[in-house]
XYZ file of C-alpha atoms in Angstrom:
663
model
C -11.187 33.379 -22.880
C -9.704 31.596 -19.905
C -11.205 32.291 -16.486
C -9.238 33.457 -13.482
C -9.700 29.991 -12.026
C -8.219 28.383 -15.125
C -5.277 30.754 -15.054
C -4.613 29.979 -11.382
C -5.058 26.256 -11.994
C -2.342 26.414 -14.642
C 0.062 27.364 -11.861
C -1.223 24.527 -9.704
C -0.929 21.953 -12.467
C 2.570 22.967 -13.529
C 3.698 23.003 -9.906
C 2.408 19.583 -8.971
C 3.594 18.086 -12.285
C 7.129 19.463 -11.981
C 7.504 18.376 -8.358
C 6.219 14.925 -9.220
C 8.620 14.558 -12.154
C 11.554 15.684 -10.011
C 10.407 13.379 -7.211
C 11.093 16.226 -4.761
C 9.988 19.753 -4.040
C 7.243 21.773 -2.409
C 3.869 21.822 -4.176
C 1.855 23.185 -1.247
C 2.778 26.871 -1.362
C 2.430 27.308 -5.149
C -0.955 25.631 -5.121
C -2.110 27.636 -2.115
C -0.874 31.018 -3.399
C -1.865 30.538 -7.038
C -4.938 32.765 -6.784
C -2.968 35.606 -5.172
C -0.266 35.290 -7.829
C -2.795 35.285 -10.644
C -4.328 38.566 -9.498
C -1.016 40.277 -8.776
C 0.737 39.222 -11.973
C -2.294 39.471 -14.198
C -3.735 42.797 -13.040
C -1.053 44.788 -11.240
C 2.574 43.795 -11.839
C 4.375 46.250 -14.125
C 6.976 44.229 -16.011
C 8.103 43.228 -19.466
C 8.740 39.508 -20.040
C 10.737 40.352 -23.164
C 13.103 42.540 -21.135
C 13.510 41.212 -17.586
C 15.968 44.054 -16.843
C 13.542 46.882 -17.643
C 14.722 49.430 -15.078
C 11.330 50.687 -13.879
C 9.771 47.239 -13.458
C 8.016 46.247 -10.294
C 10.103 43.827 -8.257
C 8.631 40.501 -7.208
C 10.285 38.483 -4.438
C 9.261 34.967 -3.457
C 10.629 34.931 0.082
C 9.212 31.464 0.751
C 11.608 30.229 -1.909
C 10.901 26.546 -1.350
C 7.702 27.226 -3.335
C 9.878 27.922 -6.378
C 7.530 26.305 -8.856
C 5.203 29.232 -8.240
C 7.618 31.734 -9.751
C 8.783 29.354 -12.479
C 5.168 28.815 -13.503
C 4.523 32.565 -13.510
C 7.602 33.287 -15.586
C 6.831 30.583 -18.117
C 3.160 31.453 -18.454
C 3.637 35.208 -18.751
C 6.194 34.895 -21.549
C 9.679 35.017 -20.053
C 12.453 33.003 -21.675
C 11.719 29.912 -19.619
C 10.455 27.165 -21.921
C 8.339 24.261 -20.750
C 11.326 21.926 -21.171
C 13.030 23.803 -18.345
C 10.028 23.239 -16.063
C 10.314 19.548 -16.882
C 13.927 19.775 -15.674
C 12.922 21.168 -12.274
C 15.657 20.550 -9.670
C 18.010 18.939 -12.219
C 21.666 19.795 -12.793
C 22.246 23.119 -14.580
C 18.577 23.661 -15.328
C 17.021 27.116 -15.207
C 14.670 25.801 -12.547
C 16.779 24.950 -9.478
C 15.134 23.769 -6.285
C 15.079 27.294 -4.863
C 15.050 30.417 -7.039
C 18.602 31.478 -7.842
C 19.574 34.884 -9.137
C 21.425 34.562 -12.422
C 19.971 31.176 -13.372
C 16.516 32.279 -14.431
C 15.499 35.480 -16.201
C 12.918 37.224 -14.052
C 14.159 35.868 -10.714
C 15.145 39.001 -8.803
C 16.976 37.343 -5.931
C 18.075 34.008 -4.540
C 15.673 32.835 -1.862
C 15.605 29.715 0.197
C 16.896 30.640 3.639
C 13.584 31.752 5.054
C 13.311 35.464 5.768
C 16.136 36.340 3.387
C 13.745 37.336 0.631
C 11.722 39.771 2.693
C 14.924 41.510 3.834
C 15.938 41.781 0.158
C 12.511 43.219 -0.644
C 12.992 45.898 2.012
C 16.335 46.747 0.396
C 14.729 47.000 -3.031
C 12.065 49.322 -1.647
C 14.727 51.502 0.011
C 16.598 51.663 -3.291
C 13.443 52.650 -5.175
C 12.524 55.369 -2.703
C 16.037 56.814 -2.482
C 16.664 56.643 -6.218
C 13.311 58.320 -6.856
C 14.141 61.097 -4.420
C 17.529 61.630 -6.061
C 16.328 61.663 -9.684
C 12.611 62.405 -9.953
C 11.517 65.950 -10.632
C 8.057 67.504 -10.691
C 6.137 65.977 -13.570
C 8.905 63.473 -14.258
C 8.563 60.325 -12.139
C 11.070 58.148 -13.942
C 11.609 55.979 -10.842
C 8.170 54.781 -9.828
C 7.628 51.112 -9.094
C 6.525 48.749 -6.360
C 8.212 45.875 -4.597
C 5.918 42.912 -3.952
C 6.930 40.113 -1.624
C 5.300 36.747 -0.950
C 6.205 35.191 2.395
C 5.063 32.402 4.634
C 4.903 31.490 8.303
C 8.524 30.342 8.232
C 9.753 33.725 6.998
C 7.919 35.422 9.839
C 9.388 33.072 12.409
C 12.934 33.906 11.324
C 14.432 36.793 13.262
C 15.645 38.593 10.137
C 12.035 39.323 9.207
C 11.682 41.313 12.425
C 14.896 43.247 11.815
C 14.047 44.148 8.238
C 10.321 44.787 8.612
C 10.786 46.935 11.696
C 13.139 49.220 9.761
C 10.812 49.217 6.740
C 8.039 50.621 8.899
C 10.310 53.252 10.420
C 11.411 54.391 6.953
C 7.845 54.537 5.651
C 8.445 52.428 2.556
C 5.081 53.048 0.923
C 5.846 51.058 -2.217
C 6.559 47.822 -0.394
C 3.658 45.355 -0.334
C 3.992 41.974 1.379
C 1.582 39.045 1.172
C 1.537 36.659 4.121
C 0.506 33.154 3.138
C -1.424 32.429 6.301
C -2.012 28.704 5.850
C -1.137 27.571 9.371
C 1.259 24.871 8.173
C 5.024 24.396 8.323
C 7.130 21.289 7.792
C 6.430 19.893 11.248
C 2.670 20.322 10.892
C 0.113 22.819 12.184
C 1.931 25.850 13.548
C -0.246 26.391 16.624
C 2.365 24.646 18.727
C 5.161 27.074 17.822
C 3.777 30.138 16.060
C 0.816 31.841 17.696
C 1.721 35.521 17.660
C -0.701 38.162 16.445
C 0.901 38.928 13.100
C -1.381 41.863 12.181
C -0.682 43.501 15.540
C 3.026 42.843 15.121
C 3.137 44.638 11.793
C 0.921 47.449 13.006
C 3.431 47.986 15.802
C 6.171 48.265 13.157
C 4.234 51.089 11.525
C 2.898 49.060 8.605
C -0.543 49.356 7.073
C -2.175 45.970 7.679
C -5.024 44.416 5.712
C -6.128 41.410 7.731
C -8.222 38.330 6.968
C -8.177 38.496 3.182
C -9.534 35.380 1.504
C -6.516 34.217 -0.492
C -8.742 32.268 -2.854
C -11.106 35.168 -3.675
C -9.733 37.198 -6.607
C -11.998 40.166 -5.919
C -10.894 40.374 -2.291
C -7.242 40.041 -3.303
C -7.551 42.763 -5.953
C -9.284 45.101 -3.503
C -6.505 44.544 -0.968
C -3.805 45.349 -3.520
C -5.646 48.513 -4.591
C -5.846 49.576 -0.955
C -2.159 48.808 -0.427
C -1.158 50.907 -3.417
C -3.224 53.833 -2.145
C -1.260 53.974 1.146
C 1.877 55.862 0.200
C 3.470 56.615 3.556
C 3.933 53.104 4.968
C 4.483 49.562 3.741
C 1.516 47.217 3.613
C 1.086 43.686 4.885
C -1.791 41.789 3.249
C -2.697 38.817 5.415
C -4.101 36.145 3.105
C -5.954 33.163 4.522
C -5.132 30.252 2.242
C -5.302 26.480 2.113
C -1.919 24.915 1.500
C -1.994 22.608 -1.500
C -5.389 23.975 -2.631
C -6.839 21.565 -5.207
C -5.423 18.420 -3.684
C -8.563 16.726 -2.349
C -6.837 14.517 0.232
C -3.658 16.385 1.178
C -4.585 20.079 1.096
C -4.575 21.846 4.431
C -1.908 19.547 5.879
C 1.858 19.296 5.983
C 1.603 16.237 3.739
C 1.696 18.533 0.709
C 4.273 20.979 2.068
C 7.542 19.402 1.043
C 6.868 16.232 -0.912
C 5.341 15.231 -4.255
C 1.622 14.588 -4.150
C 1.914 11.216 -5.912
C 0.351 10.109 -9.183
C -2.933 9.033 -7.614
C -3.420 12.314 -5.744
C -2.450 14.380 -8.794
C -5.099 12.549 -10.818
C -7.623 13.342 -8.090
C -6.498 17.000 -8.056
C -6.964 17.257 -11.817
C -10.506 16.066 -11.404
C -11.146 18.365 -8.441
C -9.819 21.395 -10.353
C -11.537 20.420 -13.607
C -8.150 20.366 -15.312
C -8.393 17.482 -17.828
C -5.027 18.172 -19.453
C -1.889 16.069 -19.661
C 1.132 16.905 -17.495
C 2.841 20.149 -18.557
C 0.102 20.835 -21.114
C -1.350 24.362 -21.061
C -4.417 25.009 -23.248
C -4.034 27.749 -25.852
C -6.671 30.017 -24.301
C -5.000 29.802 -20.872
C -1.582 30.475 -22.352
C -2.963 33.424 -24.306
C -4.672 34.773 -21.202
C -1.366 34.705 -19.344
C 0.892 36.120 -22.076
C 2.234 39.462 -20.848
C 4.658 40.315 -23.652
C 2.435 42.811 -25.524
C 1.360 44.559 -22.335
C 4.943 44.576 -21.086
C 6.228 46.128 -24.302
C 3.630 48.897 -23.977
C 4.613 49.529 -20.346
C 8.280 49.846 -21.256
C 7.572 52.010 -24.328
C 5.513 54.382 -22.177
C 8.376 54.653 -19.724
C 10.933 55.340 -22.457
C 8.734 58.172 -23.731
C 8.658 59.587 -20.209
C 12.409 59.242 -19.945
C 12.923 61.032 -23.246
C 10.882 63.964 -21.925
C 12.912 63.859 -18.717
C 16.168 63.843 -20.679
C 15.032 66.876 -22.646
C 14.198 68.763 -19.448
C 17.103 67.513 -17.306
C 19.880 66.245 -19.601
C 22.569 66.040 -16.911
C 20.362 64.082 -14.534
C 19.305 61.762 -17.352
C 22.929 61.104 -18.264
C 23.767 60.363 -14.638
C 20.757 58.037 -14.337
C 21.856 56.197 -17.448
C 25.390 55.817 -16.089
C 24.338 54.570 -12.687
C 21.225 52.546 -13.380
C 21.323 51.459 -17.012
C 25.049 51.156 -17.797
C 26.120 50.471 -14.192
C 29.382 52.243 -14.913
C 31.698 54.064 -12.550
C 32.186 57.802 -13.129
C 34.708 58.606 -15.816
C 38.153 58.994 -14.336
C 37.341 57.301 -11.031
C 40.119 54.707 -11.263
C 42.739 57.349 -12.021
C 41.547 59.562 -9.157
C 41.549 56.596 -6.790
C 45.034 55.583 -7.864
C 46.240 59.120 -7.131
C 44.778 58.831 -3.644
C 46.749 55.633 -3.069
C 50.056 57.380 -3.675
C 48.969 60.427 -1.689
C 48.276 58.163 1.293
C 51.717 56.632 0.925
C 53.355 60.038 0.789
C 51.447 61.161 3.868
C 52.312 57.975 5.812
C 49.991 58.564 8.767
C 50.208 56.324 11.818
C 46.482 55.788 12.305
C 44.039 52.963 12.894
C 42.950 51.355 9.648
C 39.310 52.130 10.554
C 40.303 55.815 10.504
C 42.161 55.286 7.243
C 38.954 53.755 5.914
C 36.955 56.813 6.937
C 39.500 59.081 5.274
C 39.105 57.035 2.109
C 35.318 57.283 2.236
C 35.689 61.039 2.689
C 37.846 61.203 -0.446
C 35.724 58.839 -2.540
C 32.319 60.178 -1.452
C 32.331 63.289 -3.675
C 33.476 61.146 -6.620
C 30.718 58.549 -6.216
C 27.183 59.910 -5.793
C 25.969 56.297 -5.947
C 27.638 55.471 -2.631
C 25.035 54.450 -0.062
C 26.583 53.812 3.319
C 25.372 52.496 6.608
C 26.202 50.926 9.922
C 24.445 48.696 12.428
C 24.338 51.316 15.191
C 28.109 51.706 15.273
C 28.768 54.630 12.957
C 30.951 56.370 15.536
C 33.043 53.229 16.031
C 33.061 51.881 12.500
C 33.830 55.414 11.238
C 31.551 55.108 8.231
C 30.170 58.637 8.249
C 31.798 61.333 6.110
C 31.170 65.061 5.794
C 28.589 64.540 3.032
C 26.587 61.839 4.801
C 22.815 62.394 4.959
C 20.515 59.890 6.619
C 17.648 58.675 4.450
C 15.332 58.755 7.475
C 15.532 62.567 7.324
C 15.997 63.025 3.592
C 14.916 60.288 1.202
C 17.497 61.588 -1.265
C 20.260 60.974 1.274
C 23.140 58.517 1.130
C 23.321 56.848 4.521
C 21.195 54.232 6.275
C 21.187 54.127 10.052
C 20.340 50.428 10.296
C 20.110 50.227 14.065
C 21.244 47.082 15.867
C 20.358 44.834 12.963
C 23.509 43.198 11.548
C 21.638 40.402 9.786
C 18.855 42.670 8.619
C 21.373 45.239 7.375
C 23.226 42.674 5.290
C 20.037 41.223 3.804
C 18.773 44.712 3.012
C 22.114 45.538 1.393
C 21.636 42.533 -0.866
C 18.273 43.922 -1.946
C 19.685 47.399 -2.605
C 22.452 45.919 -4.749
C 20.040 43.715 -6.653
C 17.810 46.705 -7.366
C 20.677 48.691 -8.838
C 21.726 52.319 -8.860
C 23.919 52.199 -5.740
C 27.238 50.969 -4.404
C 26.490 49.695 -0.904
C 28.673 49.671 2.113
C 27.506 48.587 5.550
C 29.469 48.186 8.735
C 29.614 46.463 12.086
C 32.252 44.980 14.369
C 34.049 42.058 12.812
C 32.729 39.748 15.506
C 29.141 40.483 14.583
C 29.589 39.294 11.049
C 28.448 36.110 12.769
C 24.948 37.521 13.177
C 24.911 38.452 9.486
C 26.656 35.373 8.172
C 23.885 33.942 6.014
C 23.201 37.231 4.228
C 26.923 37.733 3.626
C 27.099 34.255 2.129
C 24.063 34.983 -0.040
C 25.791 38.061 -1.428
C 28.720 35.910 -2.507
C 26.440 33.160 -3.814
C 24.540 35.621 -5.995
C 27.681 37.377 -7.186
C 26.515 40.872 -6.337
C 28.505 43.870 -5.226
C 28.409 44.742 -1.567
C 31.128 46.246 0.577
C 31.013 44.799 4.079
C 33.046 46.955 6.445
C 34.225 45.131 9.583
C 36.166 47.023 12.247
C 37.586 45.999 15.625
C 39.154 43.046 13.907
C 41.048 41.136 16.579
C 42.044 40.761 20.218
C 43.181 44.375 19.757
C 39.540 45.148 20.539
C 40.752 44.752 24.086
C 38.626 45.384 27.141
C 35.304 44.270 25.647
C 36.613 40.745 25.924
C 36.265 37.501 23.969
C 32.615 38.069 23.086
C 33.775 40.975 20.938
C 37.115 39.584 19.752
C 36.974 37.686 16.443
C 39.144 34.586 16.083
C 37.758 32.312 13.370
C 35.800 34.917 11.398
C 38.590 35.933 9.026
C 39.106 32.330 7.957
C 35.357 31.999 7.510
C 35.238 34.962 5.136
C 38.352 33.861 3.260
C 36.921 30.417 2.704
C 33.655 31.760 1.324
C 33.644 31.303 -2.455
C 33.402 34.523 -4.441
C 34.105 36.709 -1.399
C 37.183 38.918 -1.527
C 38.582 39.779 1.897
C 41.068 42.564 2.658
C 42.836 43.248 5.940
C 45.019 46.297 5.332
C 48.190 47.075 7.276
C 48.009 50.867 7.040
C 46.395 53.797 5.260
C 47.903 53.021 1.850
C 46.680 49.450 1.840
C 43.286 50.701 3.062
C 42.846 52.961 0.027
C 43.811 50.106 -2.295
C 41.308 47.837 -0.555
C 38.507 50.369 -0.977
C 39.414 51.028 -4.617
C 39.388 47.317 -5.369
C 36.044 46.806 -3.633
C 34.412 49.643 -5.564
C 35.721 48.360 -8.888
C 34.649 44.768 -8.108
C 31.119 44.972 -9.469
C 30.246 41.274 -9.793
C 30.921 40.073 -6.267
C 31.162 41.274 -2.648
C 34.182 42.414 -0.687
C 34.853 42.367 3.051
C 37.104 45.135 4.358
C 38.560 44.333 7.776
C 39.960 47.207 9.825
C 41.679 47.695 13.167
C 40.554 49.641 16.194
C 44.114 50.390 17.286
C 46.613 52.692 15.591
C 48.982 51.133 13.040
C 52.379 52.306 11.840
C 52.668 53.487 8.252
C 54.996 51.304 6.193
C 57.715 52.565 3.857
C 57.268 51.444 0.233
C 58.707 52.080 -3.187
C 56.331 52.928 -6.026
C 56.700 49.364 -7.276
C 55.663 48.009 -3.875
C 52.674 50.346 -3.780
C 51.623 49.053 -7.203
C 51.899 45.454 -5.994
C 49.475 45.980 -3.092
C 46.643 45.473 -5.586
C 47.955 41.932 -6.168
C 46.924 40.972 -2.650
C 50.379 40.028 -1.415
C 53.825 41.478 -2.014
C 57.320 41.715 -0.602
C 57.288 44.638 1.794
C 60.779 44.134 3.248
C 63.329 42.661 0.848
C 66.663 41.458 2.171
C 68.109 41.868 -1.319
C 69.030 38.215 -1.830
C 67.456 34.815 -1.410
C 65.942 34.917 2.068
C 66.456 32.268 4.695
C 63.156 33.154 6.343
C 59.893 34.666 5.112
C 57.537 36.362 7.547
C 53.955 36.670 6.271
C 51.548 39.028 7.994
C 48.332 40.975 7.533
C 46.773 44.059 9.021
C 47.906 45.093 12.465
C 50.540 42.359 12.579
C 52.523 43.665 9.604
C 54.236 46.178 11.873
C 55.191 43.340 14.214
C 56.575 41.364 11.277
C 58.719 44.320 10.192
C 60.063 44.804 13.715
C 60.741 41.067 14.005
C 62.607 41.094 10.698
C 64.856 43.854 12.009
C 65.649 41.797 15.105
C 66.407 38.703 13.030
C 68.521 40.693 10.590
C 70.557 42.014 13.528
C 71.341 38.366 14.292
C 72.494 37.827 10.703
C 69.327 36.147 9.424
C 68.234 37.004 5.890
C 64.552 37.850 6.139
C 61.809 38.980 3.757
C 58.505 40.317 5.012
C 55.419 39.666 2.910
C 52.344 41.770 3.511
C 49.287 39.844 2.367
C 46.225 42.069 2.791
C 44.068 39.869 0.531
C 44.823 36.168 0.314
C 42.213 35.476 -2.373
C 43.601 38.256 -4.555
C 47.119 36.924 -4.119
C 45.952 33.392 -4.928
C 44.526 34.671 -8.219
C 47.913 35.929 -9.460
C 49.981 33.981 -11.958
C 52.465 31.375 -10.822
C 55.508 33.489 -11.659
C 54.383 36.355 -9.456
C 53.478 34.089 -6.550
C 56.862 32.415 -6.830
C 58.554 35.825 -6.709
C 56.802 36.589 -3.429
C 56.896 33.130 -1.851
C 59.737 31.201 -3.527
C 59.183 27.481 -3.173
C 62.765 26.921 -2.148
C 62.290 28.960 1.014
C 60.434 26.639 3.357
C 61.266 28.419 6.577
C 58.150 30.602 6.845
C 56.195 32.084 9.728
C 52.756 33.631 9.373
C 51.721 36.247 11.925
C 48.069 37.129 12.364
C 45.836 37.699 15.372
C 43.323 35.186 14.050
C 42.991 31.414 13.864
C 46.277 29.649 13.144
C 44.883 26.908 10.914
C 44.173 29.124 7.936
C 47.859 29.737 7.264
C 48.941 26.144 6.675
C 48.654 26.492 2.895
C 51.198 29.328 2.906
C 53.707 28.145 5.491
C 53.546 24.380 4.830
C 54.599 21.616 7.199
C 58.018 23.164 7.713
C 56.645 26.538 8.739
C 54.982 27.999 11.790
C 52.229 30.399 12.773
C 52.002 33.024 15.471
C 48.280 33.270 15.850
C 45.251 32.325 17.913
C 43.994 28.877 18.774
C 41.885 29.953 21.747
C 39.376 32.701 22.432
C 40.620 36.038 23.715
C 40.442 37.689 27.119
C 39.277 40.991 28.563
C 42.175 43.416 28.992
C 43.747 46.382 27.190
C 44.656 45.410 23.642
C 48.382 45.914 24.143
C 48.387 43.606 27.133
C 46.532 40.959 25.158
C 49.003 41.100 22.304
C 51.792 40.376 24.784
C 49.764 37.699 26.588
C 49.046 35.787 23.388
C 52.563 36.006 22.046
C 52.345 38.777 19.502
C 55.788 40.087 20.374
C 59.091 40.347 18.582
C 60.596 37.923 21.078
C 58.001 35.253 20.362
C 58.230 35.670 16.596
C 62.017 35.360 16.748
C 61.650 32.324 18.986
C 59.188 30.753 16.530
C 61.611 31.328 13.649
C 64.514 29.884 15.613
C 62.477 26.808 16.484
C 62.001 25.849 12.831
């Protein structure tokens, strides 16, 4: 039977061999954390390699994602569908072993990590999801949601600000099933960290309200196991296990230095490491006894079978709850009839035709959808009263773990990273809000959501210079273009209440990718539409005002500027100009339509086009062409009432007409 040391050395050998074959990568962290991983995965982790999607599995997050060979080694050794040939293809095109772990590429990888700190924020989200889902579904004697989230992280993760945002909230929420392991090796890319990272990490996490286990020997399996047992016994707060390790452990000449952090060890040093570790096996060769000692398929099958028996008993006692759990968590399906109910709300909004801010229209939509969607889990970064994300059924999870709203505090980046973790866990449809401008703070997490192809609904209010008196620091200019140019992100900027309902409906039904919903602070006029026009909103762009013949001019607008476009069209029509107005609440959705539909909205023969949007002008070139023009922003804003700013920056009928006449 293979020893613990042999099992850990298998990780080390695979890691240094794969990095060497790829001629790039990070062997130091996998070699240094191998002993911790061996204890956690061998003795504690509840999972089933034959079914990576087992719903009650423990979640494992490698936040220091550059050490990706650690998780690839673990997955391969424990029996996941990751053959040795894939480890030999580490960092190669379309392999299942990319340079950093990527969700969707490799069975068993729970999240994409690489940007340091992202993983730990995801882990916090997963722990929130577990706790809230458990509170919503578990009943006395029936703990069908009962699993831990384990997170490995390094010095770099702790230096990133997002770790503070996420871990501070984790302590406040008392996430007792979150266990983090700090790889305290004192090394980052630039060398020994004493010159730039000297804070008292245990004290820091104690101040967050975490249980801290300090000075654990990360190469002592008994000490590691004792620490994990202690962590699991503390149920009212998350635990940080501080593990003293040697980076690149096993490399006789490069361990303990940055030389092994981010570069292959080299053939000579690998040969020396094999001798040091007493690992006399060829590259990528795992002895049968070591492989057998690692194989977790039989144990995993037993774990899952035990859970299914528990769930059957639960279903017998609580059939309605079991059916709802299956819908939300297993099938990931929307409630029956949701789309029809949502469609009805679209036409009701049109009939009502309220002149309200789109942020208020958004809140009204949440109020209508909330009772239909018990899986909705909302939140805001300390701006609930401005973002208007609360509805009558909102209950904060800080007061009631079975609630449906997260008060994230002033943590835009942390909120977005946590949302990613909640979505990855499953069982919820997330929405989280801040001012549009402060998407900038959250940018990387928003991008990661799109990169992973996971559902999140990012709600951004106060979308333009209409923000007014708060000035240019709070007035977004280039952010809309940024979101629109993000692959796999759908962005909506509705013109009124009807378009707002459509935007929300689309976002909820878009289960394989995120959506950004961009709303105004200021009131907006309701637009008149036929039923056919209402139906076309879902296509992202449509003719809102039709002159009834081939137009001479097309005005294209979004959001708060649609009203201006309509008024400008009236002024032009009074001068005998044939004008169509196109409302384009979602450019990416419009771009996805077939050629015939796009031609019907923007006929190629009509080259006299003006786009109107209180955002950066450059985005609109692809719609207006060289012969067209844009009424937009090419500078930052100013501090003044929103109406004054619209006049100052040329968002007036007179200027639009002048722009058209200049073409």
